[in-house]
């Protein structure tokens, strides 16, 4: 026969085993079965771990109380492991040679600790169950007080009536016995379903009715409203129970206040207040924006209200397996930054963080409170913080003197902890939500910044600037060359600029971290070890500099390309959420750093190739000033569709060319190379200008699908004895050259002819021109004439107007003025390749 039942389901996540342990522990303690708690928790922990880790499904834990035993079952949905075919303890240990094999360690422990156990299969389900015998309840005396004279016995009116009222979880009257009806004159049908708060007059200044109904047990005095409107003072004993379906309710035993001796717990003085004097640990708003400020205020108030010397408050981690000290007062700084403490660190049920405890003298057993070791504190109260049965934290108050606290202090502190637990959990969840939102914003901003640059050095600096001070006090970035090579220190940053140089000097002396570290954050003590070994640990430069330090590998495209080191000051720790955020940052930073490396390598390769396409140093032509300005569109390209060249053809005669291949970038650059090299070769073969361009046109067409049309201005110049220069020009589809005369007049120096790379048959003619001393020939590509701002375009007329103002300037000054006019025409940078070639005959010929 099942007398009580409780069940819960746990998702297949890492913290499920801890949650299942807490569920079973709280359930059995609520049923008054502390004797079997430890064995049950151990077995459930193993079986739930097996279900969620190995079977990979949710685990359902059921607890059933029977008259003489406790039955607990763990069910998973899709078993993946075989189970042994026996239901008794085997006689041969050979069948369990591998405790993690098919039998499983959990089944071994079931066989060892339980009276009976077994495995049940059904469609898609497997249940492992076990029974633990309950200790026999011996008949006879359970508690006794010494005999007393009749005059000292508690008074009671006759007949004694004990009202029994059962309340639902929400505080509604669920049952109402005959004595309750006789005491309060309310028939059952009039009160069933009504809120208990409407029938009671609860005393002010103490805990609220709602607070007491959530306690496991409470007793005290209050008043109940009778049907005639009068109040009847009663003494009540409230006990919180759970039915066979796991639904909690509260049973209230009520007698007249004069009959309180019937219900009052032994040892409670008659003149003692019925309710424990509460502690108010919250000052100000229950959920401030700063959780740390709220927690610090609570520990300081708890210390002061209990006249103690120190206090601390710990909150559980997100997986409920560890405590983290979040606030403390009166403790050494080292204790305040202690490493996380496992929730289940106690050796027995009396050390469990899930139950209140009073330690009268810690010097007898200092390991009971690791946080206080070496602090000189000897008395300690610890109480749990729970929300809906789940452990969320622990509050401790300590004093230097032994025996400082008693059970009443613990009860007051526990009651106060129960009142603030929900507010603290709400504040903690609000902080986590703020951190998550802040983390998302931080990562979005980091991604944008890292994506905005392809410069290697700038990427290193951005990584460090994003980490400091948001994630850590200081940061160092190491980079690696070949896979497996030692890392080199590349960048160091500290939130205090005066400490950057001492930190870099220390890291230069410290061997670099290994590049084969596991993924995630790895703790690194080498800088502190180096400081101690060199005797500089306590020097002013390094004082307070080195606390917890972690190394995160920068891995991208299946290789480690560097290391990100984060550190905080002495006595500080990097919180888990900060480490998780740092891991996200390191992944993004690693990809950005690798992209910058690849971009640098490809740019260097492209530039080396493209520099070969540019003409060598311009020849010095007697009697002619030559100036060239060239600017290619696109990042990483030094040459594109536009090109120029000046070269000697034969003694006294030079060839010059300026052209524009359709498009920009590497594809256009390949046709540029073909055109420039072909021009030199054909011109030196003795062909005139039309013949040179005709042969070049055929070569371009021979490229087939890779060919691109080409506009080209090609000419040959020969300085004359009279100081002038004779030119022979062919303008094949190119912007016409402009001639600037000495009087400022500008005219076109050639006429348009067909462009190259389109038609097989071309009829080209050479046009003759003589440049007199002081005159300028300006040749440009369409990147100059087609410069735009909105609907406006510089055009041929605009260029001619610019050239008009260049009278008397040298060839270099003319090119510079044209280039500046193009840039200033629009605020945006030029989007097309641009080439400017100027030829000027000086007024006095240079020999």
mmCIF file with all atom_site columns, C-alpha atoms in Angstrom, residues 326-517:
data_model
loop_
_atom_site.group_PDB
_atom_site.id
_atom_site.type_symbol
_atom_site.label_atom_id
_atom_site.label_alt_id
_atom_site.label_comp_id
_atom_site.label_asym_id
_atom_site.label_entity_id
_atom_site.label_seq_id
_atom_site.pdbx_PDB_ins_code
_atom_site.Cartn_x
_atom_site.Cartn_y
_atom_site.Cartn_z
_atom_site.occupancy
_atom_site.B_iso_or_equiv
_atom_site.pdbx_formal_charge
_atom_site.auth_seq_id
_atom_site.auth_comp_id
_atom_site.auth_asym_id
_atom_site.auth_atom_id
_atom_site.pdbx_PDB_model_num
ATOM 1   C CA . UNK A 1 326 ? 29.087 36.696 -3.902  1.00 0.00 ? 326 UNK A CA 1
ATOM 2   C CA . UNK A 1 327 ? 29.272 38.909 -0.808  1.00 0.00 ? 327 UNK A CA 1
ATOM 3   C CA . UNK A 1 328 ? 31.167 38.875 2.499   1.00 0.00 ? 328 UNK A CA 1
ATOM 4   C CA . UNK A 1 329 ? 32.043 41.099 5.413   1.00 0.00 ? 329 UNK A CA 1
ATOM 5   C CA . UNK A 1 330 ? 34.629 40.527 8.108   1.00 0.00 ? 330 UNK A CA 1
ATOM 6   C CA . UNK A 1 331 ? 36.498 37.875 6.103   1.00 0.00 ? 331 UNK A CA 1
ATOM 7   C CA . UNK A 1 332 ? 40.071 38.097 4.786   1.00 0.00 ? 332 UNK A CA 1
ATOM 8   C CA . UNK A 1 333 ? 40.264 39.054 1.122   1.00 0.00 ? 333 UNK A CA 1
ATOM 9   C CA . UNK A 1 334 ? 41.657 35.618 0.276   1.00 0.00 ? 334 UNK A CA 1
ATOM 10  C CA . UNK A 1 335 ? 38.570 33.982 1.761   1.00 0.00 ? 335 UNK A CA 1
ATOM 11  C CA . UNK A 1 336 ? 36.264 36.233 -0.186  1.00 0.00 ? 336 UNK A CA 1
ATOM 12  C CA . UNK A 1 337 ? 37.786 34.997 -3.442  1.00 0.00 ? 337 UNK A CA 1
ATOM 13  C CA . UNK A 1 338 ? 37.845 31.302 -2.596  1.00 0.00 ? 338 UNK A CA 1
ATOM 14  C CA . UNK A 1 339 ? 37.402 28.871 -5.464  1.00 0.00 ? 339 UNK A CA 1
ATOM 15  C CA . UNK A 1 340 ? 33.860 27.566 -6.029  1.00 0.00 ? 340 UNK A CA 1
ATOM 16  C CA . UNK A 1 341 ? 32.669 25.186 -3.283  1.00 0.00 ? 341 UNK A CA 1
ATOM 17  C CA . UNK A 1 342 ? 30.779 22.022 -4.275  1.00 0.00 ? 342 UNK A CA 1
ATOM 18  C CA . UNK A 1 343 ? 27.202 22.037 -3.014  1.00 0.00 ? 343 UNK A CA 1
ATOM 19  C CA . UNK A 1 344 ? 27.468 18.429 -1.846  1.00 0.00 ? 344 UNK A CA 1
ATOM 20  C CA . UNK A 1 345 ? 30.805 18.938 -0.068  1.00 0.00 ? 345 UNK A CA 1
ATOM 21  C CA . UNK A 1 346 ? 29.615 17.818 3.371   1.00 0.00 ? 346 UNK A CA 1
ATOM 22  C CA . UNK A 1 347 ? 30.555 14.414 4.751   1.00 0.00 ? 347 UNK A CA 1
ATOM 23  C CA . UNK A 1 348 ? 27.106 13.712 6.201   1.00 0.00 ? 348 UNK A CA 1
ATOM 24  C CA . UNK A 1 349 ? 23.580 14.994 6.392   1.00 0.00 ? 349 UNK A CA 1
ATOM 25  C CA . UNK A 1 350 ? 24.494 17.428 9.169   1.00 0.00 ? 350 UNK A CA 1
ATOM 26  C CA . UNK A 1 351 ? 27.020 19.123 6.870   1.00 0.00 ? 351 UNK A CA 1
ATOM 27  C CA . UNK A 1 352 ? 24.525 19.408 4.034   1.00 0.00 ? 352 UNK A CA 1
ATOM 28  C CA . UNK A 1 353 ? 24.059 22.901 2.682   1.00 0.00 ? 353 UNK A CA 1
ATOM 29  C CA . UNK A 1 354 ? 20.391 22.060 2.225   1.00 0.00 ? 354 UNK A CA 1
ATOM 30  C CA . UNK A 1 355 ? 19.736 22.141 5.974   1.00 0.00 ? 355 UNK A CA 1
ATOM 31  C CA . UNK A 1 356 ? 20.406 24.816 8.631   1.00 0.00 ? 356 UNK A CA 1
ATOM 32  C CA . UNK A 1 357 ? 23.340 24.094 10.923  1.00 0.00 ? 357 UNK A CA 1
ATOM 33  C CA . UNK A 1 358 ? 24.917 25.559 14.063  1.00 0.00 ? 358 UNK A CA 1
ATOM 34  C CA . UNK A 1 359 ? 28.658 24.980 14.544  1.00 0.00 ? 359 UNK A CA 1
ATOM 35  C CA . UNK A 1 360 ? 29.613 25.762 18.124  1.00 0.00 ? 360 UNK A CA 1
ATOM 36  C CA . UNK A 1 361 ? 33.391 25.467 17.688  1.00 0.00 ? 361 UNK A CA 1
ATOM 37  C CA . UNK A 1 362 ? 35.049 25.247 14.279  1.00 0.00 ? 362 UNK A CA 1
ATOM 38  C CA . UNK A 1 363 ? 38.459 24.647 15.831  1.00 0.00 ? 363 UNK A CA 1
ATOM 39  C CA . UNK A 1 364 ? 37.312 21.088 16.580  1.00 0.00 ? 364 UNK A CA 1
ATOM 40  C CA . UNK A 1 365 ? 36.455 20.406 12.936  1.00 0.00 ? 365 UNK A CA 1
ATOM 41  C CA . UNK A 1 366 ? 37.671 23.277 10.710  1.00 0.00 ? 366 UNK A CA 1
ATOM 42  C CA . UNK A 1 367 ? 36.865 21.422 7.475   1.00 0.00 ? 367 UNK A CA 1
ATOM 43  C CA . UNK A 1 368 ? 33.174 21.942 8.214   1.00 0.00 ? 368 UNK A CA 1
ATOM 44  C CA . UNK A 1 369 ? 33.588 25.505 6.895   1.00 0.00 ? 369 UNK A CA 1
ATOM 45  C CA . UNK A 1 370 ? 36.420 25.737 4.296   1.00 0.00 ? 370 UNK A CA 1
ATOM 46  C CA . UNK A 1 371 ? 35.653 29.396 3.750   1.00 0.00 ? 371 UNK A CA 1
ATOM 47  C CA . UNK A 1 372 ? 36.627 30.246 7.336   1.00 0.00 ? 372 UNK A CA 1
ATOM 48  C CA . UNK A 1 373 ? 39.851 28.231 7.652   1.00 0.00 ? 373 UNK A CA 1
ATOM 49  C CA . UNK A 1 374 ? 42.576 30.470 9.031   1.00 0.00 ? 374 UNK A CA 1
ATOM 50  C CA . UNK A 1 375 ? 40.168 33.339 9.758   1.00 0.00 ? 375 UNK A CA 1
ATOM 51  C CA . UNK A 1 376 ? 40.075 32.884 13.558  1.00 0.00 ? 376 UNK A CA 1
ATOM 52  C CA . UNK A 1 377 ? 36.274 32.583 13.491  1.00 0.00 ? 377 UNK A CA 1
ATOM 53  C CA . UNK A 1 378 ? 34.940 29.706 15.628  1.00 0.00 ? 378 UNK A CA 1
ATOM 54  C CA . UNK A 1 379 ? 31.126 29.944 15.809  1.00 0.00 ? 379 UNK A CA 1
ATOM 55  C CA . UNK A 1 380 ? 29.013 29.641 12.673  1.00 0.00 ? 380 UNK A CA 1
ATOM 56  C CA . UNK A 1 381 ? 25.382 29.465 11.599  1.00 0.00 ? 381 UNK A CA 1
ATOM 57  C CA . UNK A 1 382 ? 24.584 28.434 8.036   1.00 0.00 ? 382 UNK A CA 1
ATOM 58  C CA . UNK A 1 383 ? 21.100 28.399 6.551   1.00 0.00 ? 383 UNK A CA 1
ATOM 59  C CA . UNK A 1 384 ? 20.016 27.489 3.025   1.00 0.00 ? 384 UNK A CA 1
ATOM 60  C CA . UNK A 1 385 ? 18.251 29.783 0.580   1.00 0.00 ? 385 UNK A CA 1
ATOM 61  C CA . UNK A 1 386 ? 15.539 27.875 -1.252  1.00 0.00 ? 386 UNK A CA 1
ATOM 62  C CA . UNK A 1 387 ? 12.973 28.789 -3.873  1.00 0.00 ? 387 UNK A CA 1
ATOM 63  C CA . UNK A 1 388 ? 10.214 26.255 -4.493  1.00 0.00 ? 388 UNK A CA 1
ATOM 64  C CA . UNK A 1 389 ? 12.349 23.551 -2.928  1.00 0.00 ? 389 UNK A CA 1
ATOM 65  C CA . UNK A 1 390 ? 15.404 24.281 -5.088  1.00 0.00 ? 390 UNK A CA 1
ATOM 66  C CA . UNK A 1 391 ? 18.602 25.269 -3.331  1.00 0.00 ? 391 UNK A CA 1
ATOM 67  C CA . UNK A 1 392 ? 19.707 28.702 -4.579  1.00 0.00 ? 392 UNK A CA 1
ATOM 68  C CA . UNK A 1 393 ? 22.282 29.771 -2.021  1.00 0.00 ? 393 UNK A CA 1
ATOM 69  C CA . UNK A 1 394 ? 23.605 29.696 1.521   1.00 0.00 ? 394 UNK A CA 1
ATOM 70  C CA . UNK A 1 395 ? 23.871 32.433 4.170   1.00 0.00 ? 395 UNK A CA 1
ATOM 71  C CA . UNK A 1 396 ? 26.448 32.170 6.948   1.00 0.00 ? 396 UNK A CA 1
ATOM 72  C CA . UNK A 1 397 ? 27.054 34.284 10.040  1.00 0.00 ? 397 UNK A CA 1
ATOM 73  C CA . UNK A 1 398 ? 30.213 33.739 12.122  1.00 0.00 ? 398 UNK A CA 1
ATOM 74  C CA . UNK A 1 399 ? 31.751 34.971 15.384  1.00 0.00 ? 399 UNK A CA 1
ATOM 75  C CA . UNK A 1 400 ? 35.207 34.759 16.952  1.00 0.00 ? 400 UNK A CA 1
ATOM 76  C CA . UNK A 1 401 ? 33.996 33.298 20.238  1.00 0.00 ? 401 UNK A CA 1
ATOM 77  C CA . UNK A 1 402 ? 32.934 29.621 20.466  1.00 0.00 ? 402 UNK A CA 1
ATOM 78  C CA . UNK A 1 403 ? 29.356 28.755 21.395  1.00 0.00 ? 403 UNK A CA 1
ATOM 79  C CA . UNK A 1 404 ? 28.126 32.159 20.297  1.00 0.00 ? 404 UNK A CA 1
ATOM 80  C CA . UNK A 1 405 ? 24.919 30.997 18.570  1.00 0.00 ? 405 UNK A CA 1
ATOM 81  C CA . UNK A 1 406 ? 22.027 28.707 19.547  1.00 0.00 ? 406 UNK A CA 1
ATOM 82  C CA . UNK A 1 407 ? 19.138 27.060 17.741  1.00 0.00 ? 407 UNK A CA 1
ATOM 83  C CA . UNK A 1 408 ? 16.912 30.099 18.187  1.00 0.00 ? 408 UNK A CA 1
ATOM 84  C CA . UNK A 1 409 ? 19.449 32.247 16.319  1.00 0.00 ? 409 UNK A CA 1
ATOM 85  C CA . UNK A 1 410 ? 19.515 29.663 13.549  1.00 0.00 ? 410 UNK A CA 1
ATOM 86  C CA . UNK A 1 411 ? 15.705 29.643 13.398  1.00 0.00 ? 411 UNK A CA 1
ATOM 87  C CA . UNK A 1 412 ? 15.585 33.447 13.184  1.00 0.00 ? 412 UNK A CA 1
ATOM 88  C CA . UNK A 1 413 ? 18.202 33.456 10.451  1.00 0.00 ? 413 UNK A CA 1
ATOM 89  C CA . UNK A 1 414 ? 16.458 30.665 8.537   1.00 0.00 ? 414 UNK A CA 1
ATOM 90  C CA . UNK A 1 415 ? 13.160 32.484 8.732   1.00 0.00 ? 415 UNK A CA 1
ATOM 91  C CA . UNK A 1 416 ? 14.824 35.638 7.402   1.00 0.00 ? 416 UNK A CA 1
ATOM 92  C CA . UNK A 1 417 ? 16.524 33.637 4.653   1.00 0.00 ? 417 UNK A CA 1
ATOM 93  C CA . UNK A 1 418 ? 13.184 32.171 3.605   1.00 0.00 ? 418 UNK A CA 1
ATOM 94  C CA . UNK A 1 419 ? 11.765 35.687 3.317   1.00 0.00 ? 419 UNK A CA 1
ATOM 95  C CA . UNK A 1 420 ? 14.567 37.005 1.096   1.00 0.00 ? 420 UNK A CA 1
ATOM 96  C CA . UNK A 1 421 ? 15.241 33.891 -1.009  1.00 0.00 ? 421 UNK A CA 1
ATOM 97  C CA . UNK A 1 422 ? 12.670 34.705 -3.678  1.00 0.00 ? 422 UNK A CA 1
ATOM 98  C CA . UNK A 1 423 ? 13.783 38.353 -3.907  1.00 0.00 ? 423 UNK A CA 1
ATOM 99  C CA . UNK A 1 424 ? 17.421 37.285 -4.270  1.00 0.00 ? 424 UNK A CA 1
ATOM 100 C CA . UNK A 1 425 ? 16.587 34.731 -6.930  1.00 0.00 ? 425 UNK A CA 1
ATOM 101 C CA . UNK A 1 426 ? 14.598 37.335 -8.850  1.00 0.00 ? 426 UNK A CA 1
ATOM 102 C CA . UNK A 1 427 ? 17.502 39.764 -8.602  1.00 0.00 ? 427 UNK A CA 1
ATOM 103 C CA . UNK A 1 428 ? 19.964 37.078 -9.671  1.00 0.00 ? 428 UNK A CA 1
ATOM 104 C CA . UNK A 1 429 ? 17.843 36.134 -12.688 1.00 0.00 ? 429 UNK A CA 1
ATOM 105 C CA . UNK A 1 430 ? 17.515 39.812 -13.589 1.00 0.00 ? 430 UNK A CA 1
ATOM 106 C CA . UNK A 1 431 ? 21.308 40.135 -13.381 1.00 0.00 ? 431 UNK A CA 1
ATOM 107 C CA . UNK A 1 432 ? 21.763 37.072 -15.581 1.00 0.00 ? 432 UNK A CA 1
ATOM 108 C CA . UNK A 1 433 ? 19.349 38.519 -18.111 1.00 0.00 ? 433 UNK A CA 1
ATOM 109 C CA . UNK A 1 434 ? 21.238 41.813 -18.105 1.00 0.00 ? 434 UNK A CA 1
ATOM 110 C CA . UNK A 1 435 ? 24.500 39.929 -18.514 1.00 0.00 ? 435 UNK A CA 1
ATOM 111 C CA . UNK A 1 436 ? 23.107 37.895 -21.397 1.00 0.00 ? 436 UNK A CA 1
ATOM 112 C CA . UNK A 1 437 ? 21.837 40.995 -23.145 1.00 0.00 ? 437 UNK A CA 1
ATOM 113 C CA . UNK A 1 438 ? 25.076 42.794 -22.437 1.00 0.00 ? 438 UNK A CA 1
ATOM 114 C CA . UNK A 1 439 ? 27.005 39.798 -23.738 1.00 0.00 ? 439 UNK A CA 1
ATOM 115 C CA . UNK A 1 440 ? 25.015 39.758 -26.963 1.00 0.00 ? 440 UNK A CA 1
ATOM 116 C CA . UNK A 1 441 ? 25.552 43.484 -27.442 1.00 0.00 ? 441 UNK A CA 1
ATOM 117 C CA . UNK A 1 442 ? 29.241 43.080 -26.651 1.00 0.00 ? 442 UNK A CA 1
ATOM 118 C CA . UNK A 1 443 ? 29.664 40.243 -29.154 1.00 0.00 ? 443 UNK A CA 1
ATOM 119 C CA . UNK A 1 444 ? 27.716 42.095 -31.856 1.00 0.00 ? 444 UNK A CA 1
ATOM 120 C CA . UNK A 1 445 ? 29.900 45.166 -31.377 1.00 0.00 ? 445 UNK A CA 1
ATOM 121 C CA . UNK A 1 446 ? 33.038 43.014 -31.310 1.00 0.00 ? 446 UNK A CA 1
ATOM 122 C CA . UNK A 1 447 ? 32.031 41.286 -34.543 1.00 0.00 ? 447 UNK A CA 1
ATOM 123 C CA . UNK A 1 448 ? 31.368 44.619 -36.241 1.00 0.00 ? 448 UNK A CA 1
ATOM 124 C CA . UNK A 1 449 ? 34.699 46.063 -35.137 1.00 0.00 ? 449 UNK A CA 1
ATOM 125 C CA . UNK A 1 450 ? 36.677 42.975 -36.097 1.00 0.00 ? 450 UNK A CA 1
ATOM 126 C CA . UNK A 1 451 ? 34.930 42.752 -39.462 1.00 0.00 ? 451 UNK A CA 1
ATOM 127 C CA . UNK A 1 452 ? 35.763 46.405 -40.136 1.00 0.00 ? 452 UNK A CA 1
ATOM 128 C CA . UNK A 1 453 ? 39.499 45.871 -40.547 1.00 0.00 ? 453 UNK A CA 1
ATOM 129 C CA . UNK A 1 454 ? 41.800 43.532 -42.386 1.00 0.00 ? 454 UNK A CA 1
ATOM 130 C CA . UNK A 1 455 ? 44.979 44.999 -40.933 1.00 0.00 ? 455 UNK A CA 1
ATOM 131 C CA . UNK A 1 456 ? 46.877 42.472 -38.827 1.00 0.00 ? 456 UNK A CA 1
ATOM 132 C CA . UNK A 1 457 ? 48.223 44.934 -36.256 1.00 0.00 ? 457 UNK A CA 1
ATOM 133 C CA . UNK A 1 458 ? 44.903 46.720 -35.914 1.00 0.00 ? 458 UNK A CA 1
ATOM 134 C CA . UNK A 1 459 ? 43.115 43.410 -35.330 1.00 0.00 ? 459 UNK A CA 1
ATOM 135 C CA . UNK A 1 460 ? 45.525 42.583 -32.498 1.00 0.00 ? 460 UNK A CA 1
ATOM 136 C CA . UNK A 1 461 ? 44.887 45.960 -30.884 1.00 0.00 ? 461 UNK A CA 1
ATOM 137 C CA . UNK A 1 462 ? 41.111 45.610 -31.218 1.00 0.00 ? 462 UNK A CA 1
ATOM 138 C CA . UNK A 1 463 ? 41.170 42.190 -29.538 1.00 0.00 ? 463 UNK A CA 1
ATOM 139 C CA . UNK A 1 464 ? 42.959 43.596 -26.505 1.00 0.00 ? 464 UNK A CA 1
ATOM 140 C CA . UNK A 1 465 ? 40.857 46.773 -26.324 1.00 0.00 ? 465 UNK A CA 1
ATOM 141 C CA . UNK A 1 466 ? 37.626 44.776 -26.357 1.00 0.00 ? 466 UNK A CA 1
ATOM 142 C CA . UNK A 1 467 ? 38.854 42.509 -23.550 1.00 0.00 ? 467 UNK A CA 1
ATOM 143 C CA . UNK A 1 468 ? 40.109 45.297 -21.260 1.00 0.00 ? 468 UNK A CA 1
ATOM 144 C CA . UNK A 1 469 ? 38.413 46.325 -19.013 1.00 0.00 ? 469 UNK A CA 1
ATOM 145 C CA . UNK A 1 470 ? 35.142 44.612 -19.976 1.00 0.00 ? 470 UNK A CA 1
ATOM 146 C CA . UNK A 1 471 ? 36.425 41.086 -19.351 1.00 0.00 ? 471 UNK A CA 1
ATOM 147 C CA . UNK A 1 472 ? 39.679 41.451 -17.441 1.00 0.00 ? 472 UNK A CA 1
ATOM 148 C CA . UNK A 1 473 ? 42.179 43.895 -15.959 1.00 0.00 ? 473 UNK A CA 1
ATOM 149 C CA . UNK A 1 474 ? 44.843 43.075 -18.531 1.00 0.00 ? 474 UNK A CA 1
ATOM 150 C CA . UNK A 1 475 ? 45.267 41.164 -21.745 1.00 0.00 ? 475 UNK A CA 1
ATOM 151 C CA . UNK A 1 476 ? 48.093 39.768 -23.833 1.00 0.00 ? 476 UNK A CA 1
ATOM 152 C CA . UNK A 1 477 ? 47.931 38.374 -27.370 1.00 0.00 ? 477 UNK A CA 1
ATOM 153 C CA . UNK A 1 478 ? 50.421 35.808 -28.655 1.00 0.00 ? 478 UNK A CA 1
ATOM 154 C CA . UNK A 1 479 ? 50.703 34.847 -32.319 1.00 0.00 ? 479 UNK A CA 1
ATOM 155 C CA . UNK A 1 480 ? 52.196 31.767 -33.934 1.00 0.00 ? 480 UNK A CA 1
ATOM 156 C CA . UNK A 1 481 ? 53.801 31.141 -37.280 1.00 0.00 ? 481 UNK A CA 1
ATOM 157 C CA . UNK A 1 482 ? 53.822 27.566 -38.514 1.00 0.00 ? 482 UNK A CA 1
ATOM 158 C CA . UNK A 1 483 ? 51.681 24.958 -36.807 1.00 0.00 ? 483 UNK A CA 1
ATOM 159 C CA . UNK A 1 484 ? 53.357 23.789 -33.619 1.00 0.00 ? 484 UNK A CA 1
ATOM 160 C CA . UNK A 1 485 ? 55.788 26.725 -33.519 1.00 0.00 ? 485 UNK A CA 1
ATOM 161 C CA . UNK A 1 486 ? 56.339 28.655 -30.294 1.00 0.00 ? 486 UNK A CA 1
ATOM 162 C CA . UNK A 1 487 ? 54.088 31.635 -29.727 1.00 0.00 ? 487 UNK A CA 1
ATOM 163 C CA . UNK A 1 488 ? 55.445 35.201 -29.832 1.00 0.00 ? 488 UNK A CA 1
ATOM 164 C CA . UNK A 1 489 ? 54.155 38.009 -27.645 1.00 0.00 ? 489 UNK A CA 1
ATOM 165 C CA . UNK A 1 490 ? 52.471 40.452 -30.037 1.00 0.00 ? 490 UNK A CA 1
ATOM 166 C CA . UNK A 1 491 ? 50.379 42.846 -27.939 1.00 0.00 ? 491 UNK A CA 1
ATOM 167 C CA . UNK A 1 492 ? 49.920 43.765 -24.259 1.00 0.00 ? 492 UNK A CA 1
ATOM 168 C CA . UNK A 1 493 ? 47.279 46.029 -22.703 1.00 0.00 ? 493 UNK A CA 1
ATOM 169 C CA . UNK A 1 494 ? 46.421 46.934 -19.102 1.00 0.00 ? 494 UNK A CA 1
ATOM 170 C CA . UNK A 1 495 ? 43.574 49.111 -17.859 1.00 0.00 ? 495 UNK A CA 1
ATOM 171 C CA . UNK A 1 496 ? 46.220 51.242 -16.125 1.00 0.00 ? 496 UNK A CA 1
ATOM 172 C CA . UNK A 1 497 ? 48.558 52.512 -18.852 1.00 0.00 ? 497 UNK A CA 1
ATOM 173 C CA . UNK A 1 498 ? 51.398 52.936 -16.334 1.00 0.00 ? 498 UNK A CA 1
ATOM 174 C CA . UNK A 1 499 ? 51.444 49.159 -15.788 1.00 0.00 ? 499 UNK A CA 1
ATOM 175 C CA . UNK A 1 500 ? 51.707 48.113 -19.427 1.00 0.00 ? 500 UNK A CA 1
ATOM 176 C CA . UNK A 1 501 ? 55.509 48.288 -19.581 1.00 0.00 ? 501 UNK A CA 1
ATOM 177 C CA . UNK A 1 502 ? 56.125 46.297 -16.325 1.00 0.00 ? 502 UNK A CA 1
ATOM 178 C CA . UNK A 1 503 ? 53.592 43.706 -17.475 1.00 0.00 ? 503 UNK A CA 1
ATOM 179 C CA . UNK A 1 504 ? 55.222 43.371 -20.899 1.00 0.00 ? 504 UNK A CA 1
ATOM 180 C CA . UNK A 1 505 ? 58.659 43.058 -19.279 1.00 0.00 ? 505 UNK A CA 1
ATOM 181 C CA . UNK A 1 506 ? 57.378 40.252 -17.055 1.00 0.00 ? 506 UNK A CA 1
ATOM 182 C CA . UNK A 1 507 ? 55.708 38.415 -19.955 1.00 0.00 ? 507 UNK A CA 1
ATOM 183 C CA . UNK A 1 508 ? 58.894 38.738 -22.024 1.00 0.00 ? 508 UNK A CA 1
ATOM 184 C CA . UNK A 1 509 ? 60.698 36.819 -19.273 1.00 0.00 ? 509 UNK A CA 1
ATOM 185 C CA . UNK A 1 510 ? 57.920 34.234 -18.963 1.00 0.00 ? 510 UNK A CA 1
ATOM 186 C CA . UNK A 1 511 ? 57.928 31.227 -21.312 1.00 0.00 ? 511 UNK A CA 1
ATOM 187 C CA . UNK A 1 512 ? 55.010 31.541 -23.720 1.00 0.00 ? 512 UNK A CA 1
ATOM 188 C CA . UNK A 1 513 ? 52.005 29.279 -23.132 1.00 0.00 ? 513 UNK A CA 1
ATOM 189 C CA . UNK A 1 514 ? 51.818 26.027 -25.065 1.00 0.00 ? 514 UNK A CA 1
ATOM 190 C CA . UNK A 1 515 ? 49.913 26.299 -28.313 1.00 0.00 ? 515 UNK A CA 1
ATOM 191 C CA . UNK A 1 516 ? 48.501 22.769 -28.004 1.00 0.00 ? 516 UNK A CA 1
ATOM 192 C CA . UNK A 1 517 ? 46.212 23.669 -25.106 1.00 0.00 ? 517 UNK A CA 1
#
